[in-house]
mmCIF file of C-alpha atoms in Angstrom:
data_model
loop_
_atom_site.group_PDB
_atom_site.id
_atom_site.type_symbol
_atom_site.label_atom_id
_atom_site.label_comp_id
_atom_site.label_asym_id
_atom_site.label_seq_id
_atom_site.Cartn_x
_atom_site.Cartn_y
_atom_site.Cartn_z
ATOM 1 C CA MET A 1 -19.567 10.965 7.179
ATOM 2 C CA LYS A 2 -22.624 10.106 9.143
ATOM 3 C CA GLN A 3 -23.849 7.935 6.232
ATOM 4 C CA TYR A 4 -21.040 5.531 7.278
ATOM 5 C CA ILE A 5 -23.075 4.656 10.250
ATOM 6 C CA TYR A 6 -25.964 4.184 8.300
ATOM 7 C CA ILE A 7 -24.320 1.778 5.715
ATOM 8 C CA SER A 8 -22.824 -0.349 8.480
ATOM 9 C CA LEU A 9 -26.480 -0.501 10.107
ATOM 10 C CA LEU A 10 -27.619 -1.810 6.687
ATOM 11 C CA LEU A 11 -24.945 -4.465 6.470
ATOM 12 C CA LEU A 12 -25.745 -5.649 10.079
ATOM 13 C CA ALA A 13 -29.444 -5.818 9.212
ATOM 14 C CA GLY A 14 -28.409 -8.099 6.134
ATOM 15 C CA CYS A 15 -26.599 -10.496 8.551
ATOM 16 C CA LEU A 16 -29.548 -10.557 10.699
ATOM 17 C CA CYS A 17 -31.855 -11.533 7.924
ATOM 18 C CA ALA A 18 -29.543 -14.270 6.865
ATOM 19 C CA CYS A 19 -30.049 -15.616 10.367
ATOM 20 C CA GLN A 20 -33.766 -15.643 10.818
ATOM 21 C CA GLU A 21 -33.950 -18.771 12.524
ATOM 22 C CA GLU A 22 -31.724 -17.746 15.176
ATOM 23 C CA ASP A 23 -32.843 -15.520 18.151
ATOM 24 C CA LEU A 24 -29.761 -12.967 17.884
ATOM 25 C CA ASN A 25 -29.401 -10.153 20.866
ATOM 26 C CA LEU A 26 -27.613 -6.949 19.253
ATOM 27 C CA ALA A 27 -26.208 -6.565 22.755
ATOM 28 C CA ASP A 28 -24.373 -9.948 22.098
ATOM 29 C CA LEU A 29 -22.744 -8.762 19.000
ATOM 30 C CA GLU A 30 -19.106 -7.852 19.349
ATOM 31 C CA ASN A 31 -18.036 -4.518 17.776
ATOM 32 C CA VAL A 32 -14.791 -5.227 16.210
ATOM 33 C CA PHE A 33 -13.788 -1.378 16.007
ATOM 34 C CA LEU A 34 -13.739 -1.153 19.863
ATOM 35 C CA PRO A 35 -11.040 -3.284 22.062
ATOM 36 C CA SER A 36 -12.428 -6.554 23.843
ATOM 37 C CA PRO A 37 -14.320 -5.602 27.054
ATOM 38 C CA ASN A 38 -11.629 -7.818 28.778
ATOM 39 C CA ALA A 39 -8.742 -5.497 27.519
ATOM 40 C CA THR A 40 -7.476 -3.312 30.314
ATOM 41 C CA ASP A 41 -3.958 -2.024 28.693
ATOM 42 C CA GLU A 42 -3.512 1.687 28.279
ATOM 43 C CA SER A 43 -4.047 1.472 24.491
ATOM 44 C CA SER A 44 -7.156 -0.099 24.763
ATOM 45 C CA GLU A 45 -8.458 2.318 27.618
ATOM 46 C CA LEU A 46 -7.308 5.252 25.161
ATOM 47 C CA ARG A 47 -9.542 4.028 22.453
ATOM 48 C CA ARG A 48 -12.434 3.446 24.565
ATOM 49 C CA ASN A 49 -12.315 6.888 26.215
ATOM 50 C CA PHE A 50 -11.740 8.486 22.583
ATOM 51 C CA TYR A 51 -14.886 6.832 21.402
ATOM 52 C CA GLU A 52 -17.015 7.745 24.331
ATOM 53 C CA ALA A 53 -15.837 11.589 23.914
ATOM 54 C CA THR A 54 -16.198 11.884 20.079
ATOM 55 C CA GLY A 55 -18.208 8.889 18.866
ATOM 56 C CA CYS A 56 -15.565 7.866 16.374
ATOM 57 C CA TYR A 57 -13.715 4.754 16.670
ATOM 58 C CA LEU A 58 -9.776 5.044 16.936
ATOM 59 C CA LEU A 59 -7.615 2.356 15.551
ATOM 60 C CA PHE A 60 -3.856 2.153 15.867
ATOM 61 C CA ASN A 61 -3.518 -0.787 13.396
ATOM 62 C CA ASP A 62 -5.607 -2.554 10.848
ATOM 63 C CA THR A 63 -6.273 -5.981 12.498
ATOM 64 C CA LEU A 64 -9.910 -5.596 13.707
ATOM 65 C CA ARG A 65 -10.107 -9.108 15.191
ATOM 66 C CA HIS A 66 -7.540 -11.908 15.722
ATOM 67 C CA GLU A 67 -8.973 -14.754 17.709
ATOM 68 C CA TYR A 68 -8.185 -18.374 18.320
ATOM 69 C CA GLY A 69 -10.555 -20.652 16.587
ATOM 70 C CA GLY A 70 -9.455 -23.882 17.534
ATOM 71 C CA VAL A 71 -7.215 -26.473 15.455
ATOM 72 C CA ASP A 72 -7.504 -27.919 12.093
ATOM 73 C CA ALA A 73 -7.522 -31.581 10.923
ATOM 74 C CA TYR A 74 -3.867 -31.681 11.345
ATOM 75 C CA GLY A 75 -3.904 -30.354 14.838
ATOM 76 C CA ASN A 76 -2.569 -26.889 13.864
ATOM 77 C CA PRO A 77 -4.106 -23.716 15.597
ATOM 78 C CA TYR A 78 -5.881 -21.469 13.422
ATOM 79 C CA TYR A 79 -7.262 -18.067 14.053
ATOM 80 C CA ASP A 80 -10.255 -16.019 12.847
ATOM 81 C CA THR A 81 -8.933 -12.823 11.460
ATOM 82 C CA GLU A 82 -10.332 -9.615 10.082
ATOM 83 C CA LEU A 83 -8.495 -6.799 8.637
ATOM 84 C CA LEU A 84 -9.471 -3.338 7.844
ATOM 85 C CA SER A 85 -8.853 -3.715 4.183
ATOM 86 C CA LEU A 86 -9.347 -0.406 2.776
ATOM 87 C CA GLY A 87 -8.998 -1.973 -0.870
ATOM 88 C CA TRP A 88 -12.183 -4.014 -0.184
ATOM 89 C CA ASN A 89 -15.721 -3.342 -1.354
ATOM 90 C CA TYR A 90 -18.014 -4.468 1.274
ATOM 91 C CA ILE A 91 -21.050 -3.609 -0.436
ATOM 92 C CA SER A 92 -20.299 -5.679 -3.731
ATOM 93 C CA GLY A 93 -18.001 -8.063 -1.881
ATOM 94 C CA SER A 94 -15.121 -7.508 -4.477
ATOM 95 C CA SER A 95 -11.444 -6.672 -3.953
ATOM 96 C CA ASN A 96 -10.073 -3.438 -5.790
ATOM 97 C CA PRO A 97 -6.726 -3.793 -7.427
ATOM 98 C CA THR A 98 -5.111 -1.850 -4.638
ATOM 99 C CA ARG A 99 -3.547 -2.552 -1.117
ATOM 100 C CA TYR A 100 -2.309 -0.243 1.689
ATOM 101 C CA VAL A 101 0.581 -1.217 3.998
ATOM 102 C CA TYR A 102 0.909 0.725 7.224
ATOM 103 C CA GLU A 103 3.757 1.730 9.653
ATOM 104 C CA TYR A 104 2.132 1.519 12.992
ATOM 105 C CA ILE A 105 2.335 3.858 15.841
ATOM 106 C CA GLU A 106 4.107 1.531 18.425
ATOM 107 C CA THR A 107 4.862 3.439 21.577
ATOM 108 C CA ILE A 108 2.304 4.183 24.193
ATOM 109 C CA GLU A 109 3.714 7.731 24.346
ATOM 110 C CA GLN A 110 3.000 8.552 20.841
ATOM 111 C CA GLN A 111 -0.525 6.862 20.858
ATOM 112 C CA ARG A 112 -1.278 9.011 23.854
ATOM 113 C CA LYS A 113 -0.119 12.241 22.066
ATOM 114 C CA ALA A 114 -1.867 11.111 18.995
ATOM 115 C CA ALA A 115 -5.306 10.539 20.953
ATOM 116 C CA GLU A 116 -4.932 13.899 22.700
ATOM 117 C CA TRP A 117 -4.260 15.809 19.295
ATOM 118 C CA LEU A 118 -7.241 14.226 17.610
ATOM 119 C CA GLN A 119 -9.660 15.060 20.315
ATOM 120 C CA ASP A 120 -8.469 18.408 21.295
ATOM 121 C CA TYR A 121 -7.518 19.964 17.770
ATOM 122 C CA LEU A 122 -8.734 17.865 14.941
ATOM 123 C CA MET A 123 -12.484 16.511 15.877
ATOM 124 C CA PRO A 124 -13.681 19.969 17.017
ATOM 125 C CA TYR A 125 -13.391 21.088 13.293
ATOM 126 C CA LEU A 126 -14.757 18.267 11.532
ATOM 127 C CA GLY A 127 -18.611 19.266 11.628
ATOM 128 C CA ASN A 128 -20.505 16.988 9.273
ATOM 129 C CA VAL A 129 -17.507 14.959 8.184
ATOM 130 C CA VAL A 130 -16.545 12.970 11.314
ATOM 131 C CA PRO A 131 -15.723 9.433 10.010
ATOM 132 C CA TYR A 132 -16.951 6.182 11.289
ATOM 133 C CA SER A 133 -13.165 5.319 12.387
ATOM 134 C CA LEU A 134 -9.822 6.673 12.471
ATOM 135 C CA LEU A 135 -6.817 4.621 11.909
ATOM 136 C CA VAL A 136 -3.702 6.868 12.713
ATOM 137 C CA VAL A 137 -0.203 5.522 11.492
ATOM 138 C CA ASN A 138 3.325 6.580 10.669
ATOM 139 C CA ARG A 139 3.203 5.852 7.232
ATOM 140 C CA ILE A 140 0.982 4.758 4.427
ATOM 141 C CA ASP A 141 2.192 2.867 1.414
ATOM 142 C CA HIS A 142 -0.058 2.634 -1.398
ATOM 143 C CA TYR A 143 0.228 -0.530 -3.875
ATOM 144 C CA VAL A 144 -1.479 -1.185 -7.468
ATOM 145 C CA VAL A 145 -1.638 -4.375 -9.256
ATOM 146 C CA ASP A 146 0.889 -4.459 -12.169
ATOM 147 C CA GLY A 147 0.411 -7.753 -14.041
ATOM 148 C CA ASN A 148 0.208 -10.393 -11.525
ATOM 149 C CA GLN A 149 1.733 -8.654 -8.471
ATOM 150 C CA TYR A 150 1.446 -5.469 -6.472
ATOM 151 C CA GLU A 151 3.756 -2.375 -7.187
ATOM 152 C CA TYR A 152 4.530 0.474 -4.993
ATOM 153 C CA ASP A 153 2.492 3.804 -6.212
ATOM 154 C CA SER A 154 2.795 6.297 -3.486
ATOM 155 C CA SER A 155 2.712 7.195 0.161
ATOM 156 C CA PRO A 156 -0.273 9.191 0.511
ATOM 157 C CA ILE A 157 -1.376 11.260 3.663
ATOM 158 C CA SER A 158 -4.595 9.746 3.938
ATOM 159 C CA ALA A 159 -6.866 7.018 2.616
ATOM 160 C CA SER A 160 -10.435 5.948 2.989
ATOM 161 C CA ASP A 161 -13.573 3.820 2.522
ATOM 162 C CA PHE A 162 -16.881 3.981 4.203
ATOM 163 C CA ARG A 163 -15.841 2.229 7.314
ATOM 164 C CA CYS A 164 -12.629 4.306 7.882
ATOM 165 C CA MET A 165 -10.133 6.991 7.223
ATOM 166 C CA ALA A 166 -6.281 6.093 7.639
ATOM 167 C CA LEU A 167 -4.059 9.169 8.414
ATOM 168 C CA ASN A 168 -0.381 9.351 8.399
ATOM 169 C CA ILE A 169 0.246 11.861 11.239
ATOM 170 C CA SER A 170 4.036 11.292 11.399
ATOM 171 C CA GLY A 171 4.423 14.997 11.240
ATOM 172 C CA LEU A 172 2.845 15.385 14.534
ATOM 173 C CA TRP A 173 5.829 14.579 16.510
ATOM 174 C CA ASP A 174 7.849 17.649 15.091
ATOM 175 C CA THR A 175 5.212 20.229 14.718
ATOM 176 C CA ASP A 176 5.074 23.232 17.051
ATOM 177 C CA ASP A 177 1.785 24.378 15.617
ATOM 178 C CA LEU A 178 -0.942 21.606 16.493
ATOM 179 C CA GLN A 179 -3.842 23.778 15.116
ATOM 180 C CA ALA A 180 -2.376 24.276 11.917
ATOM 181 C CA TYR A 181 -1.307 20.730 11.502
ATOM 182 C CA ALA A 182 -5.088 19.945 12.234
ATOM 183 C CA GLN A 183 -6.151 22.269 9.651
ATOM 184 C CA GLU A 184 -3.951 20.310 6.990
ATOM 185 C CA PHE A 185 -6.012 17.207 7.765
ATOM 186 C CA CYS A 186 -9.340 19.057 7.206
ATOM 187 C CA TYR A 187 -8.959 19.559 3.641
ATOM 188 C CA GLU A 188 -8.343 15.869 3.307
ATOM 189 C CA PHE A 189 -11.556 14.996 5.278
ATOM 190 C CA ILE A 190 -13.660 17.198 2.928
ATOM 191 C CA PHE A 191 -12.117 15.997 -0.066
ATOM 192 C CA SER A 192 -12.497 12.292 0.880
ATOM 193 C CA SER A 193 -16.136 13.084 1.824
ATOM 194 C CA TRP A 194 -16.934 13.440 -1.871
ATOM 195 C CA GLY A 195 -16.116 9.912 -2.783
ATOM 196 C CA ASN A 196 -13.430 7.743 -4.375
ATOM 197 C CA ASP A 197 -13.952 8.238 -8.118
ATOM 198 C CA PRO A 198 -14.673 11.735 -9.063
ATOM 199 C CA PHE A 199 -15.542 10.890 -12.605
ATOM 200 C CA ASP A 200 -18.320 8.399 -11.793
ATOM 201 C CA SER A 201 -21.833 9.556 -12.813
ATOM 202 C CA ASP A 202 -23.081 8.845 -9.105
ATOM 203 C CA TYR A 203 -20.512 11.118 -7.589
ATOM 204 C CA GLU A 204 -21.574 13.988 -5.444
ATOM 205 C CA GLU A 205 -23.229 16.255 -8.011
ATOM 206 C CA ASN A 206 -21.445 19.522 -7.443
ATOM 207 C CA ALA A 207 -18.119 17.890 -6.832
ATOM 208 C CA TYR A 208 -18.606 15.898 -10.312
ATOM 209 C CA GLU A 209 -19.413 19.254 -11.753
ATOM 210 C CA PHE A 210 -16.323 20.880 -10.211
ATOM 211 C CA TYR A 211 -14.069 18.123 -11.705
ATOM 212 C CA ARG A 212 -15.773 18.050 -14.780
ATOM 213 C CA CYS A 213 -14.440 21.696 -15.515
ATOM 214 C CA SER A 214 -10.931 20.417 -15.989
ATOM 215 C CA ARG A 215 -11.384 16.669 -16.560
ATOM 216 C CA TRP A 216 -9.425 16.978 -19.882
ATOM 217 C CA ASP A 217 -6.570 18.939 -18.276
ATOM 218 C CA TYR A 218 -5.550 16.878 -15.054
ATOM 219 C CA GLU A 219 -1.895 15.877 -15.496
ATOM 220 C CA GLU A 220 -1.584 16.972 -19.099
ATOM 221 C CA ASP A 221 1.862 18.139 -20.509
ATOM 222 C CA LYS A 222 2.270 21.836 -19.677
ATOM 223 C CA GLU A 223 3.724 22.327 -23.198
ATOM 224 C CA ASP A 224 0.045 21.830 -24.627
ATOM 225 C CA TYR A 225 -0.794 25.047 -22.595
ATOM 226 C CA VAL A 226 2.156 26.962 -23.721
ATOM 227 C CA ILE A 227 3.236 27.017 -20.135
ATOM 228 C CA PRO A 228 6.924 26.660 -19.413
ATOM 229 C CA ASP A 229 8.411 23.877 -17.135
ATOM 230 C CA GLY A 230 8.732 24.935 -13.541
ATOM 231 C CA ILE A 231 7.392 24.519 -10.172
ATOM 232 C CA GLY A 232 6.131 26.894 -7.813
ATOM 233 C CA ASP A 233 4.660 30.482 -8.342
ATOM 234 C CA GLU A 234 7.956 32.248 -8.198
ATOM 235 C CA TYR A 235 9.256 31.180 -11.863
ATOM 236 C CA ASP A 236 8.168 34.919 -12.694
ATOM 237 C CA ALA A 237 5.871 37.278 -11.615
ATOM 238 C CA GLN A 238 2.911 36.000 -14.224
ATOM 239 C CA TYR A 239 4.040 32.522 -13.918
ATOM 240 C CA ILE A 240 0.938 31.394 -11.707
ATOM 241 C CA THR A 241 -1.608 33.331 -13.471
ATOM 242 C CA ARG A 242 -1.234 31.195 -16.609
ATOM 243 C CA PHE A 243 -2.739 28.368 -14.298
ATOM 244 C CA TYR A 244 -5.599 30.532 -13.406
ATOM 245 C CA ARG A 245 -6.823 30.897 -16.930
ATOM 246 C CA TYR A 246 -7.436 27.333 -16.991
ATOM 247 C CA GLY A 247 -9.047 26.916 -13.515
ATOM 248 C CA PHE A 248 -6.141 25.947 -11.493
ATOM 249 C CA LEU A 249 -5.265 27.806 -8.264
ATOM 250 C CA VAL A 250 -1.720 25.618 -7.894
ATOM 251 C CA ASN A 251 1.257 24.634 -9.684
ATOM 252 C CA THR A 252 2.307 21.035 -8.289
ATOM 253 C CA ASN A 253 4.431 19.425 -11.062
ATOM 254 C CA GLU A 254 7.459 20.388 -12.943
ATOM 255 C CA THR A 255 5.982 19.349 -16.384
ATOM 256 C CA LEU A 256 2.620 18.616 -15.588
ATOM 257 C CA MET A 257 -0.699 20.250 -14.890
ATOM 258 C CA PRO A 258 -2.235 19.438 -11.534
ATOM 259 C CA ASP A 259 -3.849 16.449 -10.537
ATOM 260 C CA TYR A 260 -7.390 16.194 -9.623
ATOM 261 C CA LYS A 261 -6.803 15.788 -5.833
ATOM 262 C CA SER A 262 -4.010 18.774 -5.580
ATOM 263 C CA ASP A 263 -6.813 20.943 -7.516
ATOM 264 C CA ALA A 264 -9.639 20.000 -5.202
ATOM 265 C CA ILE A 265 -7.534 20.517 -2.068
ATOM 266 C CA SER A 266 -6.294 23.874 -3.347
ATOM 267 C CA TYR A 267 -9.923 25.110 -3.534
ATOM 268 C CA ILE A 268 -10.991 23.577 -0.309
ATOM 269 C CA LYS A 269 -7.987 25.470 1.276
ATOM 270 C CA ALA A 270 -9.043 28.589 -0.345
ATOM 271 C CA CYS A 271 -12.695 28.284 0.779
ATOM 272 C CA LEU A 272 -11.708 27.807 4.376
ATOM 273 C CA THR A 273 -8.714 30.620 4.739
ATOM 274 C CA MET A 274 -10.407 33.278 2.536
ATOM 275 C CA THR A 275 -13.760 35.335 2.715
ATOM 276 C CA ASP A 276 -15.868 35.296 -0.190
ATOM 277 C CA GLU A 277 -14.848 38.924 -0.767
ATOM 278 C CA GLU A 278 -11.100 38.022 -0.960
ATOM 279 C CA PHE A 279 -11.604 35.221 -3.221
ATOM 280 C CA ARG A 280 -13.590 37.294 -5.726
ATOM 281 C CA ALA A 281 -11.163 40.285 -5.451
ATOM 282 C CA LYS A 282 -8.011 37.947 -6.220
ATOM 283 C CA TYR A 283 -9.524 35.665 -8.924
ATOM 284 C CA GLY A 284 -12.846 37.231 -10.166
ATOM 285 C CA GLU A 285 -11.304 38.134 -13.633
ATOM 286 C CA TYR A 286 -10.559 34.337 -14.272
ATOM 287 C CA GLU A 287 -13.796 32.747 -15.566
ATOM 288 C CA ALA A 288 -12.670 29.270 -15.404
ATOM 289 C CA VAL A 289 -11.681 29.747 -11.730
ATOM 290 C CA MET A 290 -14.972 31.273 -10.672
ATOM 291 C CA GLU A 291 -17.062 28.690 -12.257
ATOM 292 C CA LYS A 292 -15.153 25.917 -10.283
ATOM 293 C CA TYR A 293 -15.451 28.115 -7.041
ATOM 294 C CA GLU A 294 -19.130 28.317 -7.441
ATOM 295 C CA TYR A 295 -19.523 24.557 -7.460
ATOM 296 C CA VAL A 296 -17.057 24.066 -4.541
ATOM 297 C CA LYS A 297 -17.963 26.694 -2.241
ATOM 298 C CA PRO A 298 -21.438 25.123 -1.107
ATOM 299 C CA LEU A 299 -19.921 21.666 -0.592
ATOM 300 C CA VAL A 300 -17.164 23.232 1.824
ATOM 301 C CA GLU A 301 -19.864 25.071 3.610
ATOM 302 C CA GLN A 302 -22.033 21.834 3.883
ATOM 303 C CA SER A 303 -19.284 19.910 5.408
ATOM 304 C CA GLY A 304 -19.617 22.277 8.697
ATOM 305 C CA ILE A 305 -15.964 22.724 8.853
ATOM 306 C CA LYS A 306 -14.836 26.326 9.616
ATOM 307 C CA PHE A 307 -11.347 27.584 11.015
#
């Protein structure tokens, strides 16, 4: 997502314009995505080395800056703190009704293993979708506004905005196949590179068309499609083919049709793990599947990710 870098530069330019009377030196501006130049701990060194090797900033928590600012009128110390705040829109200056809470990777051993896996296995895959920064954690909890308070919604494997992509890599500590684990995250990177609102008119054109094909089918009751309740494709020999007729490659819910993310991920995975000939041989008779495939295939190829 090289555009992340350009947006950040635009924001910086705006800050400079607001300070026309001051003679600012870009070299003097602190980059909050890098550790302080005075930090010599191993975690800070890991992050600096990762950026030098990949061009992507590495974060282990969502506090970008926490600096002593002096004392207030009552003699109490105060701090200048900047958080990552994935729910905040830095272009419009507005907050979305959403919040993310993280379980950090605390031990230096796990931080070291995470940095090595990212650099050696994940980053080489990423092609044109390298994020501006990565926050790697052991858990991501998503909360949404319900009335006047935040309520728990889900624990996603990833979350992103234009400055950062947060990844729950808790599965790294137990996996025996580091390469396959990296490939699973590639689906997430491509999916998030399409934007945050698939039904926005400003969405990536082909992705919008892909979602449009099934827009009115996402998370609808299976009974409306004369599909029995059940999960997986082992329900009977023809069960999963009933979803193909409506343009879905997967069955992810006991009673509902797939949601838009599982739908997109299933097509991204198919494009990366099957040849064009294999895909057409398996799904060619299903018009709804092939229509969506023609939209999504160029987007996957455009990402530059290949297995």
